[in-house]
XYZ file of C-alpha atoms in Angstrom:
470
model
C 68.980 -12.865 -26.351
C 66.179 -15.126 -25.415
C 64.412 -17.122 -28.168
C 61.157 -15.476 -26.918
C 62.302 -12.160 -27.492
C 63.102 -13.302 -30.852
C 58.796 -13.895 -31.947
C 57.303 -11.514 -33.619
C 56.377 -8.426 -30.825
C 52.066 -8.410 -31.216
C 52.071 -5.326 -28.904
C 50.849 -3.121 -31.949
C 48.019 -5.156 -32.179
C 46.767 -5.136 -29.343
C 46.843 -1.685 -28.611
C 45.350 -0.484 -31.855
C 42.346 -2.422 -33.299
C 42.047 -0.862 -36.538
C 45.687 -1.788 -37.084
C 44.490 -5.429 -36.286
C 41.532 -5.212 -38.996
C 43.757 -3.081 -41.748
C 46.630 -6.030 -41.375
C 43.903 -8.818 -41.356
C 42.122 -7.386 -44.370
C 45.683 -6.793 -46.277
C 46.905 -10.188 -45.701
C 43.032 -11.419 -47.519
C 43.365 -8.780 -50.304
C 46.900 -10.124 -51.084
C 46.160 -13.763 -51.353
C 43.329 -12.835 -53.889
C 45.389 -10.346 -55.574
C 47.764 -13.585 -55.758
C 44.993 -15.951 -56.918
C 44.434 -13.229 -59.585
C 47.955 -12.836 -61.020
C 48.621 -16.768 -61.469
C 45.775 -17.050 -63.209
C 46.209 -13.980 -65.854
C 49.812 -15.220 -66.639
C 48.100 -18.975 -67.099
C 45.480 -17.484 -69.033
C 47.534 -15.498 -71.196
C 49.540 -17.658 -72.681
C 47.411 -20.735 -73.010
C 45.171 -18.274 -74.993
C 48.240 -17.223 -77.081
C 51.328 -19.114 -76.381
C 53.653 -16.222 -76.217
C 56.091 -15.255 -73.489
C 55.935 -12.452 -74.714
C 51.754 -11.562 -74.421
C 52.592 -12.301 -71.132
C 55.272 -10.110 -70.712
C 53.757 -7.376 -72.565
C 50.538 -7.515 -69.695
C 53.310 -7.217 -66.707
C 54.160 -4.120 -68.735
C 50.809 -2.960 -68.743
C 49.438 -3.329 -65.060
C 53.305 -2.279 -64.186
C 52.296 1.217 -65.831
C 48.888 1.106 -64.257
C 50.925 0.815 -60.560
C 53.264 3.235 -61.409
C 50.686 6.022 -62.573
C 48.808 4.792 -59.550
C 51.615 5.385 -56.742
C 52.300 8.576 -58.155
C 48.838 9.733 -58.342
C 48.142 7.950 -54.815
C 50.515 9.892 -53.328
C 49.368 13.233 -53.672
C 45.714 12.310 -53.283
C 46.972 10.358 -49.737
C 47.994 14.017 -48.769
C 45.013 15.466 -49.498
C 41.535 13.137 -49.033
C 40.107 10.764 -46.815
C 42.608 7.682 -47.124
C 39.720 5.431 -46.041
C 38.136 6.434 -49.043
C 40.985 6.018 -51.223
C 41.451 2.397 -49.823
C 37.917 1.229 -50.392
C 38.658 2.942 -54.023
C 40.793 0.201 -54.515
C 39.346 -2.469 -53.042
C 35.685 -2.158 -54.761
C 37.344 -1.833 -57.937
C 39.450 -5.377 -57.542
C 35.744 -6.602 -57.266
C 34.962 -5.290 -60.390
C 38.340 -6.527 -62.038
C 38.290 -10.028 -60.764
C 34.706 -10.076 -61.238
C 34.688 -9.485 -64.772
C 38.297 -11.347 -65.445
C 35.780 -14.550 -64.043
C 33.325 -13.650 -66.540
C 35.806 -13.552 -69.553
C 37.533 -16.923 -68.580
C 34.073 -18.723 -68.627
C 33.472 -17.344 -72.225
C 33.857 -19.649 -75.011
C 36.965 -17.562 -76.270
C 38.151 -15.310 -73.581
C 38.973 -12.081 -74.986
C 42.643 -11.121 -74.263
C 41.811 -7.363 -74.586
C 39.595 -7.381 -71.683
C 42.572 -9.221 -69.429
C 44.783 -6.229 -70.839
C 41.747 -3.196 -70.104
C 41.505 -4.915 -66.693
C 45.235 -5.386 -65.673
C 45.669 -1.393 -66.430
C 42.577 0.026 -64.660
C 43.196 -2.321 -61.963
C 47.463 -1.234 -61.864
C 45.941 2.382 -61.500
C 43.079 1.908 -58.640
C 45.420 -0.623 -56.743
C 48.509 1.954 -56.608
C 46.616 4.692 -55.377
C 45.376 2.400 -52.934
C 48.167 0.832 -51.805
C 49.645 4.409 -51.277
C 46.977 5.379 -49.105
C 47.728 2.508 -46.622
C 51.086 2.742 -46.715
C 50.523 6.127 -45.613
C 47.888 5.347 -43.211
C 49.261 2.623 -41.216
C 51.744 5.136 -38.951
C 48.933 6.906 -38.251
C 46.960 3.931 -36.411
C 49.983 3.287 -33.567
C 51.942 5.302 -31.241
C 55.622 6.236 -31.709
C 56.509 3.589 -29.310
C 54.865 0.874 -31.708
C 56.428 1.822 -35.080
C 59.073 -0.476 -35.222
C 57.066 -3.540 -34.345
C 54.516 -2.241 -37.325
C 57.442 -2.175 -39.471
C 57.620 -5.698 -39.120
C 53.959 -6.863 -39.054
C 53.385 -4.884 -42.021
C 56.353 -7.299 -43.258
C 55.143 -10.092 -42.183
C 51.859 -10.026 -43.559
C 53.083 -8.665 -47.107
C 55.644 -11.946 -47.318
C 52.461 -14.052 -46.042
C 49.996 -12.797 -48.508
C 52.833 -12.893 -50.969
C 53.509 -16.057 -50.892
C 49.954 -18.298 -50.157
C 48.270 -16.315 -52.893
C 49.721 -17.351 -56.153
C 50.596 -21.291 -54.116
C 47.068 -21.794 -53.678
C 46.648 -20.252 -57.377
C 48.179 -22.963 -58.885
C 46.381 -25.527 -56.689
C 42.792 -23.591 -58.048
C 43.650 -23.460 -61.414
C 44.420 -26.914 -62.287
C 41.043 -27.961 -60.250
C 37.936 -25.931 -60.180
C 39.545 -24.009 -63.033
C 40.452 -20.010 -63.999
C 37.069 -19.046 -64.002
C 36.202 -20.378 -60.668
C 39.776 -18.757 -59.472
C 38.590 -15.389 -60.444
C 35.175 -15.826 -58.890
C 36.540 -16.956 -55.750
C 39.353 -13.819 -55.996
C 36.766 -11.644 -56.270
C 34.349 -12.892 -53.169
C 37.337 -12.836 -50.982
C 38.157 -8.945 -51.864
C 34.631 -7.973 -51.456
C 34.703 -9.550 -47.984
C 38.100 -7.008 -47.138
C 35.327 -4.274 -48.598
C 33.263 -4.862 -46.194
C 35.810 -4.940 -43.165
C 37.107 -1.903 -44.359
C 34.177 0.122 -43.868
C 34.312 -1.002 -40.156
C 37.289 1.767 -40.311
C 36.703 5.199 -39.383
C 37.490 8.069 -41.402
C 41.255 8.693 -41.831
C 41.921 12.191 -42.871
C 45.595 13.371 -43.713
C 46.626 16.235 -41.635
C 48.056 19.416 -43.118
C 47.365 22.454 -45.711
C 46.909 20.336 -49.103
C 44.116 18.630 -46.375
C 42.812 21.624 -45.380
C 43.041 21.623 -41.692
C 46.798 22.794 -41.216
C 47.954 26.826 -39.625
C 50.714 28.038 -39.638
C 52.085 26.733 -36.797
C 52.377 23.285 -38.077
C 54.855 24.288 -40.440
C 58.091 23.228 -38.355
C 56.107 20.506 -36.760
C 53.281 18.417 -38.049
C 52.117 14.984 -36.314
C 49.893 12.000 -37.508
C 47.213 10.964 -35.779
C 48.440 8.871 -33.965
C 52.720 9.149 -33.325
C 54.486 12.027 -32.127
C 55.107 15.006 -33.860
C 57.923 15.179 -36.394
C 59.815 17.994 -36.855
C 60.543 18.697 -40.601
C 63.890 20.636 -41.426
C 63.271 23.849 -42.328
C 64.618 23.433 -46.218
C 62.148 20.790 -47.130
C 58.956 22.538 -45.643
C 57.217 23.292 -48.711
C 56.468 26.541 -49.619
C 53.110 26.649 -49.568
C 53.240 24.735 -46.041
C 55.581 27.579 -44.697
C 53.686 30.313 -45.528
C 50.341 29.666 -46.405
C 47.718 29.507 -43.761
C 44.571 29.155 -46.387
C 43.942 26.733 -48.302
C 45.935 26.415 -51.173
C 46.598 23.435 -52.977
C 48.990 23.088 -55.634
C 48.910 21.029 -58.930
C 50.319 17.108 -58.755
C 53.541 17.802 -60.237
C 54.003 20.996 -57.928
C 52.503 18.425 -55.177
C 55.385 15.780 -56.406
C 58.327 18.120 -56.311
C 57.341 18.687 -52.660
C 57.824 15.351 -51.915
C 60.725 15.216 -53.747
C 61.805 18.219 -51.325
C 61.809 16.926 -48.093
C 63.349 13.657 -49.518
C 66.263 15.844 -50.151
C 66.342 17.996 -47.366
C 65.975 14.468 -44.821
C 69.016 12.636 -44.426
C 67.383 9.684 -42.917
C 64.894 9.427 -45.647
C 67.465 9.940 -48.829
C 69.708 7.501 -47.254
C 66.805 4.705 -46.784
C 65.997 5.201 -50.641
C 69.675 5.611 -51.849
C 70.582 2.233 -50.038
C 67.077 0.411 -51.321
C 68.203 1.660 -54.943
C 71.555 0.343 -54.807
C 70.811 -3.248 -53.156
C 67.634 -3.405 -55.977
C 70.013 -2.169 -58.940
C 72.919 -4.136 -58.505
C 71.937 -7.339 -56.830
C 68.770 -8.784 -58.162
C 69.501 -12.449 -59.495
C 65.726 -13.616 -59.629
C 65.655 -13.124 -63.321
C 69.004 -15.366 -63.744
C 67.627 -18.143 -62.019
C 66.422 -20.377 -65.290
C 69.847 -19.412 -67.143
C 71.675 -20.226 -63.560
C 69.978 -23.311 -62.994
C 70.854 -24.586 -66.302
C 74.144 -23.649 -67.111
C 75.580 -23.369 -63.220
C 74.086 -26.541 -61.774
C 73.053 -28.480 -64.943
C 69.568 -28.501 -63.965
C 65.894 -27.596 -65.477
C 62.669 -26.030 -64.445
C 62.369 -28.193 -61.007
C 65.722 -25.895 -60.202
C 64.386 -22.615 -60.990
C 61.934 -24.080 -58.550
C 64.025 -24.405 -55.679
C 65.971 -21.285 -56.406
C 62.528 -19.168 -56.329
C 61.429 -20.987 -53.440
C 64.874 -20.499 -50.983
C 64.888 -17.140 -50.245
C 61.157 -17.023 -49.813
C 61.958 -19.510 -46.826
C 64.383 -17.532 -45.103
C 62.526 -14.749 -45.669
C 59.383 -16.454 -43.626
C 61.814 -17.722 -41.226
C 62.975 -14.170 -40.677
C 59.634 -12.738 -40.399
C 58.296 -15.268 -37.680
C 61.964 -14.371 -35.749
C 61.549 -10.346 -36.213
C 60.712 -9.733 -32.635
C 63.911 -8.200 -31.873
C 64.007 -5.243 -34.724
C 61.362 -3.530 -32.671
C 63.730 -3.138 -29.810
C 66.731 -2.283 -32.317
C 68.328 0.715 -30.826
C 70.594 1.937 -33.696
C 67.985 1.172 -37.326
C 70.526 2.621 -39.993
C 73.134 0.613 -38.572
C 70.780 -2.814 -38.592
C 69.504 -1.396 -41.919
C 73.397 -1.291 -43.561
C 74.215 -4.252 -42.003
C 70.933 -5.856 -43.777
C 72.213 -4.548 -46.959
C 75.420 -5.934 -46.623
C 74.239 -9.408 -46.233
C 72.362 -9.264 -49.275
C 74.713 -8.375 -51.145
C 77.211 -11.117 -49.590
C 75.078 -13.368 -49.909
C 74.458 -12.921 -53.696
C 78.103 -12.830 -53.768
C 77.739 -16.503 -52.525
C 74.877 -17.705 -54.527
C 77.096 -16.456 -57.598
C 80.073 -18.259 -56.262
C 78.533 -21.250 -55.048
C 79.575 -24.704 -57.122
C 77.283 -26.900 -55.837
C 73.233 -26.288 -56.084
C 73.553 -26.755 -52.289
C 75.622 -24.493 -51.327
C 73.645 -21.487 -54.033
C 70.107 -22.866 -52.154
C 71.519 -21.811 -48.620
C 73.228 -18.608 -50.097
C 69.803 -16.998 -51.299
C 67.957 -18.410 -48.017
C 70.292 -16.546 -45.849
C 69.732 -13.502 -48.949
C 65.737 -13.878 -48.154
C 66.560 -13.065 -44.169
C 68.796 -10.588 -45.029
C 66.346 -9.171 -47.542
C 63.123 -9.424 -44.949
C 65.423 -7.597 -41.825
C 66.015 -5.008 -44.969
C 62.406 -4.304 -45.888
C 61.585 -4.066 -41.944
C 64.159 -1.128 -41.054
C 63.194 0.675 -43.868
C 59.461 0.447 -43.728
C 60.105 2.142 -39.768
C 62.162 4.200 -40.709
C 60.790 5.708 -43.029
C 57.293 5.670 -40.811
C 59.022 7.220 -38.267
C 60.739 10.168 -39.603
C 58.239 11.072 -42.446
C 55.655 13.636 -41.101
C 52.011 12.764 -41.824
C 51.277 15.600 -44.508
C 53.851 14.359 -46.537
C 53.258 10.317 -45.557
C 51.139 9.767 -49.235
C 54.019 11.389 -51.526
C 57.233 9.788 -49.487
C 55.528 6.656 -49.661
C 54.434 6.716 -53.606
C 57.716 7.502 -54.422
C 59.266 4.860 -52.170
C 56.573 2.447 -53.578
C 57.632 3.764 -57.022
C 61.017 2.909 -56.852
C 60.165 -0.598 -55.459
C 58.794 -1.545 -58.339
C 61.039 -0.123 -61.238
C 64.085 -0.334 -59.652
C 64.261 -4.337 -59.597
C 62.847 -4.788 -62.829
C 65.702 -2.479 -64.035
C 68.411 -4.437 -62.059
C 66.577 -7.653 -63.685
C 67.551 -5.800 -67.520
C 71.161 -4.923 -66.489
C 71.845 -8.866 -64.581
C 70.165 -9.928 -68.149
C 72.283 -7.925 -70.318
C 75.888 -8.477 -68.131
C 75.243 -12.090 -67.763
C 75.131 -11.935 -71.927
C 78.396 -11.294 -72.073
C 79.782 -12.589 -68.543
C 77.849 -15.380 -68.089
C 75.042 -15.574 -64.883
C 77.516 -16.745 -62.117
C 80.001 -13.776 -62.295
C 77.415 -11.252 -63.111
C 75.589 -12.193 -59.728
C 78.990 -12.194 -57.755
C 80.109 -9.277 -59.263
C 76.365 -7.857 -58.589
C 77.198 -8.764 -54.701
C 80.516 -7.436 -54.394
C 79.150 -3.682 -56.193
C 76.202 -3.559 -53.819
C 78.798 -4.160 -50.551
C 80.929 -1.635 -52.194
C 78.131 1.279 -53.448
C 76.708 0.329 -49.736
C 79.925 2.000 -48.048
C 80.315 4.661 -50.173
C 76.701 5.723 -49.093
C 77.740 4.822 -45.557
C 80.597 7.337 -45.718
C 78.290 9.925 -47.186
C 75.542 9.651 -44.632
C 78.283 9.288 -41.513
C 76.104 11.066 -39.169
C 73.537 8.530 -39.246
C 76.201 5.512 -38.620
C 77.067 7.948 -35.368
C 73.546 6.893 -34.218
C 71.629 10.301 -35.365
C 68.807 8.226 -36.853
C 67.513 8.145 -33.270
C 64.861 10.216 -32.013
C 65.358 12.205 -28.805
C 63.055 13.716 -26.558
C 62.304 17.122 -26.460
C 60.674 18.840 -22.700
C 57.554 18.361 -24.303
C 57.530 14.698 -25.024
C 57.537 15.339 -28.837
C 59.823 13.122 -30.797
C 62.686 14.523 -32.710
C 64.519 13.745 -35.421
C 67.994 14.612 -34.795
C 69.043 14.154 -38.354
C 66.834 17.411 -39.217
C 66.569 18.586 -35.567
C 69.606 21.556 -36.082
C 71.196 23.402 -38.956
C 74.080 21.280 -39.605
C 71.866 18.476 -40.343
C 68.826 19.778 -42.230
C 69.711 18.783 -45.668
C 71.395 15.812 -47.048
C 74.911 16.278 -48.091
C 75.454 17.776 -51.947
C-alpha cells in the first residue's frame, strides 16, 4: 500500500458541499461544547469541593442526552432534521450564554449549572441524532465509507482541542470569559447552519412515503436499501396514509429492524461487548498509582496515549474507504482493542502500558469508523433517526457501565488483572459473536448490484438472511 493511499480520502468533500459546511460547523460546535464541559466540572467543584457535585452533574446532563437520543430519534424520522439541528444549536447559545452570566455573579448559583446541564443534555441529543441521521443523506453510496471516517476524524478533533484549550481559558481570561467565548463560537455554527437547505426524512412517519417504498426506501442522497421484509414496520407495510404512531410504538420499530438486520445487530452486539468488558479509562488513577507507582502527571499520560494513536489513526484512515470486506476490518478492530487492553493490563513498566493503549486508541478509531459506515450504509433513511438514537444511546451508557463493573472487579482483583482479564473476555465474547453472525465473516456485509443500479444488502436481500439468528 502506498503511504498516500493511507491520508485521509477528501473525495466526500468535494463532491458534496453541505457535507463540507455540516463537518466544518461540527468540528466548531465540539470545541465549544469542550470549552463548556471543562469549565462546569472546574466550576463545580471550586464552588463546592465535592467529587461528588461533580459527579452528580455528569449524571444529570447524562439523563438529559439519553432522553434526548431517544426522543431525537423518532423526531429525526419524522421532521425537518435541519430544524432539529438548529434546535440544538440555538439552545447551546442560550446555555453557554447564561452559564457566562452565572460565573460572573458574585456567587454563582450551582442550581442554574444543574437546570442548564439537563435542558442542554436534552436539546443536544435530539440534535446530535438528527445529524447523525442526516449525514448519509448528503453523499452518494460510493462516498459512505470515506464519511465514516471524516465524521471520525472531526469528532476525535473537536474532542480533543475543546476541553485542551479549556484549560488554557480558564486559568487566563477566566470561566466567565470561557463561557462567553463558548457561546459566540456556537452562534457562529447557527448561522452556517442555516446556509443548509431543508433536510426532510423520507418515509410514512414523514409523510411523503406509498406503498411502494415499503421493501425499498432510499435517502436522499445513497442508493436505495432494501429492508428485510420482518423488520418493515407495520404501519410502513401497509399503510399508505399518514399514520404516525406514538414514540414508544415509534421506538419498538426501530428496535425491529435492528433485529430483523444482521449487519446492524452485529455492529451493536460487537460495540456492546468491546464497551462492557474493556473500558480501563476509569482505572487509570488507581493503575497509575498502584501499577507504576506514579500520581496525577500518570493519569496524565495514560489519558493522553490512546488519544494519540487515535489522531494518528484518523490522519492514516484513507484506506478504510476502500476496505472491501467492513465486518471483517470491524472484528479485527475489536480484537485489537481488546489485545491491547490485555497488554496495558499486563504491561510492568509505564512504558510498555503507554504504547499498549496508543495502539488501543488506533484500534479503537479503525472501530468507530467501520461501524459509523456500516451502519450508514445498511440503515434505510426512514429509519436513520431511531437506529442512530439507539446506537448513540448505547454509546453513552454502555461505557459508563463497563467503567462500574472495571471499578467494582478491580475492588476485589486489583486494576491490572481486571483490565487483562477485561481484554481477554472482549477477544473471547468477540468470537462467539463472530460464530453467530458467520454469514457476515463470509463477506455478506457487502452490497451487490441489482439490474437497476440499486444497492443491496445481501444480509437482508433473501429469506435465509432476513432476520438475525435467535
Amino acid at each position: 500500500m502506498r503511504i498516500r493511499e493511507l491520508a485521509l480520502d477528501l473525495s466526500p468533500l468535494r463532491a458534496s458541499g453541505p457535507l463540507g459546511l455540516v463537518l466544518a460547523t461540527r468540528v466548531l460546535a465540539l470545541l465549544c461544547i469542550g470549552l463548556t464541559s471543562v469549565g462546569v466540572v472546574v466550576q463545580v467543584y471550586e464552588r463546592t469541593g465535592s467529587s461528588a457535585q461533580v459527579g452528580a452533574v455528569s449524571l444529570v446532563l447524562g439523563t438529559g442526552l439519553l432522553l434526548g437520543f431517544l426522543v431525537g430519534g423518532v423526531l429525526s424520522d419524522r421532521r425537518d432534521r435541519k430544524g432539529l439541528i438548529l434546535l440544538g444549536s440555538g439552545w447551546a447559545v442560550v446555555t453557554f450564554a447564561v452559564l457566562s452570566v452565572n460565573a460572573a455573579a458574585d456567587r454563582p448559583a450551582l442550581w442554574v449549572v444543574y437546570v442548564s446541564g439537563a435542558l442542554f443534555g436534552f436539546t443536544e441529543g435530539v440534535a446530535e441524532t438528527a445529524l447523525t441521521a442526516v449525514v448519509p443523506t448528503l453523499v452518494s453510496e460510493e462516498h459512505i465509507p470515506a464519511t465514516g471516517a471524516l465524521v471520525t476524524v472531526t469528532t476525535t478533533l473537536g474532542s480533543i482541542a475543546g476541553p485542551m484549550l479549556g484549560g488554557v481559558l480558564i486559568a487566563g481570561p477566566g470561566l466567565a470569559a470561557t463561557f462567553a467565548l463558548a457561546a459566540a463560537g456556537t452562534a457562529v455554527t447557527t448561522l452556517l447552519l442555516t446556509r443548509l437547505g431543508p433536510m426532510p426524512p423520507t418515509g410514512p412517519e414523514a409523510g411523503i412515503a406509498t406503498a411502494e417504498t415499503a421493501g425499498t426506501m432510499s435517502g436522499a442522497g445513497k442508493a436505495a436499501v432494501p429492508v428485510p421484509e420482518a423488520a418493515v414496520p407495520e404501519t410502513v407495510a401497509t399503510e399508505t396514509a399518514v399514520t404516525r404512531p406514538g414514540v414508544l410504538r415509534s421506538l419498538r420499530e426501530g428496535f425491529a429492524f435492528i433485529r430483523g438486520s444482521q449487519v446492524v445487530a452485529a455492529v451493536l452486539v460487537v460495540d456492546l461487548c468491546a464497551a462492557l468488558f474493556a473500558t480501563p479509562t476509569a482505572l487509570y488513577p488507581q493503575f497509575a498509582e498502584e501499577r507504576f507507582g506514579g500520581g496525577a502527571e500518570f493519569v496524565g499520560l495514560l489519558t493522553t496515549a490512546p488519544v494519540i494513536g487515535a489522531a494518528v489513526a484518523s490522519l492514516a484512515s484513507g484506506w478504510t474507504g476502500r476496505a472491501r470486506h467492513q465486518w471483517r476490518v470491524l472484528c479485527g478492530a475489536v480484537a485489537a482493542w481488546g489485545l491491547a487492553c490485555l497488554g496495558f493490563g499486563l504491561s510492568p513498566l509505564l512504558g510498555f502500558g503507554l504504547f499498549f493503549l496508543a495502539l488501543g486508541g488506533v484500534a479503537d478509531t479503525v472501530s468507530e469508523i467501520m461501524r459509523r459506515t456500516l451502519l450508514m450504509r445498511h440503515t434505510p433513511d426512514p429509519l436513520q433517526g431511531r437506529v442512530s438514537s439507539l446506537w448513540l444511546a448505547q454509546a453513552m451508557t454502555a461505557p459508563a457501565l463497563g467503567g462500574v463493573l472495571a471499578g467494582l472487579a478491580a475492588s476485589v482483583v486489583g486494576p491490572a488483572a481486571t483490565v487483562a482479564a477485561g481484554g481477554a473476555v472482549c477477544v473471547g465474547t468477540l468470537a462467539l459473536v463472530a460464530l453467530r453472525y458467520r454469514a457476515l465473516w463470509a463477506g455478506r456485509d457487502e452490497p451487490a448490484s441489482r439490474p437497476d443500479g440499486a444497492a443491496v444488502d445481501p444480509a437482508v436481500g433473501s429469506n435465509s438472511d432476513t432476520t438475525a439468528p435467535s
